[in-house]
Amino acid sequence: ETKFKKEVLDGRRQAIISAKSVKDAADGCEALRNLADQARDTYDLVRSSLETALNELGRTSTFQKGAMLLLEQQLHLSPVGQVILAEHPGVFGAVKDAVNN
């Protein structure tokens, strides 16, 4: 488990956090989420890692409120993206709340 986190999850999470475009972030999120489908026993680890990445991404100067809304729209375009949105409603709901206030 620790080896999986260090060798696989950490790199994919960092790729999401350091994304310079909405497309790169969406692609990174989908790549990370796909790991859970490839190895079902990693679901909880992948979900937690993706949640962390999305929260950290939303705090970066590149991906504040507006870009996170665009990321949400991009994720709606694919089946895997829709799964991500369904599994992490708190992340995207908080973004919408922040934009509306």
Coordinates of N, CA and C in Angstrom, one line a residue, residues 17-87:
I17 N -2.3 18.7 -9.4 CA -2.1 19.9 -8.7 C -1.2 20.9 -9.5
S18 N -0.3 20.4 -10.3 CA 0.5 21.3 -11.1 C 0.0 21.6 -12.5
A19 N -1.2 21.1 -12.8 CA -1.7 21.3 -14.1 C -1.8 22.8 -14.5
K20 N -1.5 23.1 -15.7 CA -1.5 24.5 -16.2 C -2.8 24.8 -17.0
S21 N -3.6 23.8 -17.3 CA -4.8 24.1 -18.1 C -5.9 23.2 -17.5
V22 N -7.1 23.6 -17.8 CA -8.3 22.8 -17.4 C -8.2 21.4 -18.0
K23 N -7.9 21.3 -19.3 CA -7.8 20.0 -19.9 C -6.8 19.1 -19.2
D24 N -5.6 19.7 -18.9 CA -4.6 18.9 -18.2 C -5.1 18.4 -16.9
A25 N -5.8 19.2 -16.2 CA -6.3 18.8 -14.9 C -7.4 17.8 -15.0
A26 N -8.3 17.9 -16.0 CA -9.3 16.9 -16.2 C -8.7 15.6 -16.6
D27 N -7.7 15.6 -17.5 CA -7.0 14.4 -17.9 C -6.4 13.7 -16.8
G28 N -5.7 14.5 -15.9 CA -5.0 13.9 -14.7 C -6.0 13.3 -13.8
C29 N -7.1 14.0 -13.6 CA -8.2 13.4 -12.7 C -8.7 12.1 -13.2
E30 N -9.0 12.1 -14.5 CA -9.5 10.9 -15.1 C -8.5 9.7 -15.1
A31 N -7.2 10.0 -15.3 CA -6.2 9.0 -15.2 C -6.0 8.4 -13.8
L32 N -6.1 9.3 -12.8 CA -6.0 8.9 -11.4 C -7.3 8.0 -11.1
R33 N -8.4 8.5 -11.5 CA -9.7 7.7 -11.1 C -9.7 6.4 -11.8
N34 N -9.2 6.3 -13.0 CA -9.1 5.0 -13.8 C -8.4 3.9 -13.0
L35 N -7.4 4.3 -12.2 CA -6.7 3.3 -11.4 C -7.6 2.5 -10.5
A36 N -8.7 3.1 -10.0 CA -9.6 2.4 -9.1 C -10.4 1.4 -9.9
D37 N -10.6 1.6 -11.2 CA -11.3 0.6 -12.0 C -10.3 -0.5 -12.4
Q38 N -9.1 -0.2 -12.5 CA -8.1 -1.2 -12.9 C -7.7 -2.2 -11.8
A39 N -7.8 -1.7 -10.6 CA -7.5 -2.5 -9.4 C -8.5 -2.1 -8.3
R40 N -9.5 -2.8 -8.2 CA -10.7 -2.4 -7.3 C -10.3 -2.3 -5.9
D41 N -9.3 -3.0 -5.4 CA -8.8 -2.9 -4.0 C -8.2 -1.6 -3.7
T42 N -7.9 -0.7 -4.7 CA -7.3 0.6 -4.5 C -8.3 1.7 -4.5
Y43 N -9.6 1.4 -4.6 CA -10.6 2.4 -4.7 C -10.5 3.5 -3.6
D44 N -10.5 3.1 -2.3 CA -10.4 4.0 -1.2 C -9.2 4.9 -1.3
L45 N -8.0 4.3 -1.6 CA -6.8 5.1 -1.7 C -6.9 6.1 -2.9
V46 N -7.4 5.6 -4.0 CA -7.5 6.5 -5.2 C -8.5 7.6 -4.9
R47 N -9.6 7.3 -4.3 CA -10.6 8.3 -4.0 C -10.1 9.4 -3.1
S48 N -9.4 9.0 -2.1 CA -8.8 9.9 -1.1 C -7.7 10.8 -1.8
S49 N -6.9 10.2 -2.6 CA -5.9 10.9 -3.3 C -6.5 11.9 -4.2
L50 N -7.5 11.5 -4.9 CA -8.2 12.5 -5.9 C -8.8 13.6 -5.1
E51 N -9.4 13.3 -4.0 CA -10.1 14.4 -3.2 C -9.0 15.4 -2.7
T52 N -7.9 14.9 -2.3 CA -6.8 15.8 -1.9 C -6.3 16.6 -3.0
A53 N -6.1 16.0 -4.2 CA -5.6 16.7 -5.3 C -6.6 17.8 -5.8
L54 N -7.9 17.5 -5.8 CA -8.9 18.5 -6.2 C -8.9 19.7 -5.2
N55 N -8.8 19.4 -3.9 CA -8.8 20.4 -2.9 C -7.6 21.3 -3.0
E56 N -6.4 20.7 -3.2 CA -5.2 21.4 -3.4 C -5.2 22.2 -4.7
L57 N -5.7 21.6 -5.7 CA -5.8 22.3 -7.0 C -6.6 23.6 -6.9
G58 N -7.7 23.5 -6.2 CA -8.6 24.7 -6.0 C -7.9 25.8 -5.2
R59 N -6.9 25.5 -4.5 CA -6.2 26.5 -3.7 C -5.0 27.1 -4.5
T60 N -4.7 26.6 -5.7 CA -3.5 27.1 -6.4 C -4.0 28.4 -7.1
S61 N -3.0 29.3 -7.4 CA -3.3 30.5 -8.1 C -3.9 30.3 -9.5
T62 N -3.5 29.3 -10.1 CA -4.0 29.0 -11.5 C -5.4 28.5 -11.5
F63 N -5.8 27.7 -10.5 CA -7.1 27.1 -10.4 C -8.0 27.6 -9.3
Q64 N -8.3 28.8 -9.3 CA -9.2 29.3 -8.2 C -10.6 29.1 -8.8
K65 N -11.5 29.8 -8.2 CA -13.0 29.5 -8.5 C -13.3 29.3 -9.9
G66 N -13.0 30.3 -10.8 CA -13.4 30.2 -12.2 C -12.9 29.0 -12.9
A67 N -11.7 28.7 -12.7 CA -11.1 27.5 -13.4 C -11.6 26.2 -12.9
M68 N -12.0 26.2 -11.6 CA -12.6 25.0 -11.0 C -14.0 24.7 -11.6
L69 N -14.7 25.8 -11.9 CA -16.0 25.7 -12.6 C -15.8 25.1 -14.0
L70 N -14.8 25.6 -14.6 CA -14.5 25.1 -16.0 C -14.0 23.6 -15.9
L71 N -13.3 23.3 -14.9 CA -12.9 21.9 -14.7 C -14.2 21.0 -14.5
E72 N -15.1 21.5 -13.7 CA -16.3 20.7 -13.5 C -17.0 20.5 -14.9
Q73 N -17.1 21.6 -15.7 CA -17.8 21.5 -17.0 C -17.0 20.5 -17.9
Q74 N -15.7 20.5 -17.8 CA -14.9 19.6 -18.6 C -15.2 18.1 -18.2
L75 N -15.2 17.9 -16.9 CA -15.4 16.6 -16.4 C -16.8 16.0 -16.7
H76 N -17.8 16.9 -16.9 CA -19.1 16.5 -17.3 C -19.1 15.8 -18.7
L77 N -18.1 16.1 -19.5 CA -18.1 15.6 -20.9 C -17.7 14.1 -21.0
S78 N -17.2 13.5 -20.0 CA -16.8 12.1 -20.1 C -17.5 11.2 -19.0
P79 N -17.7 10.0 -19.3 CA -18.2 9.1 -18.3 C -17.4 9.0 -17.0
V80 N -16.1 8.9 -17.2 CA -15.2 8.9 -16.0 C -15.3 10.2 -15.2
G81 N -15.3 11.3 -15.9 CA -15.5 12.6 -15.3 C -16.8 12.8 -14.5
Q82 N -17.8 12.2 -15.1 CA -19.1 12.2 -14.4 C -19.0 11.4 -13.1
V83 N -18.3 10.3 -13.1 CA -18.1 9.5 -11.9 C -17.3 10.4 -10.8
I84 N -16.3 11.1 -11.3 CA -15.5 11.9 -10.4 C -16.4 13.0 -9.7
L85 N -17.3 13.6 -10.5 CA -18.2 14.6 -10.0 C -19.1 14.0 -9.0
A86 N -19.6 12.8 -9.3 CA -20.6 12.2 -8.3 C -19.9 11.7 -7.0
E87 N -18.6 11.3 -7.1 CA -17.9 10.9 -5.9 C -17.3 12.0 -5.1

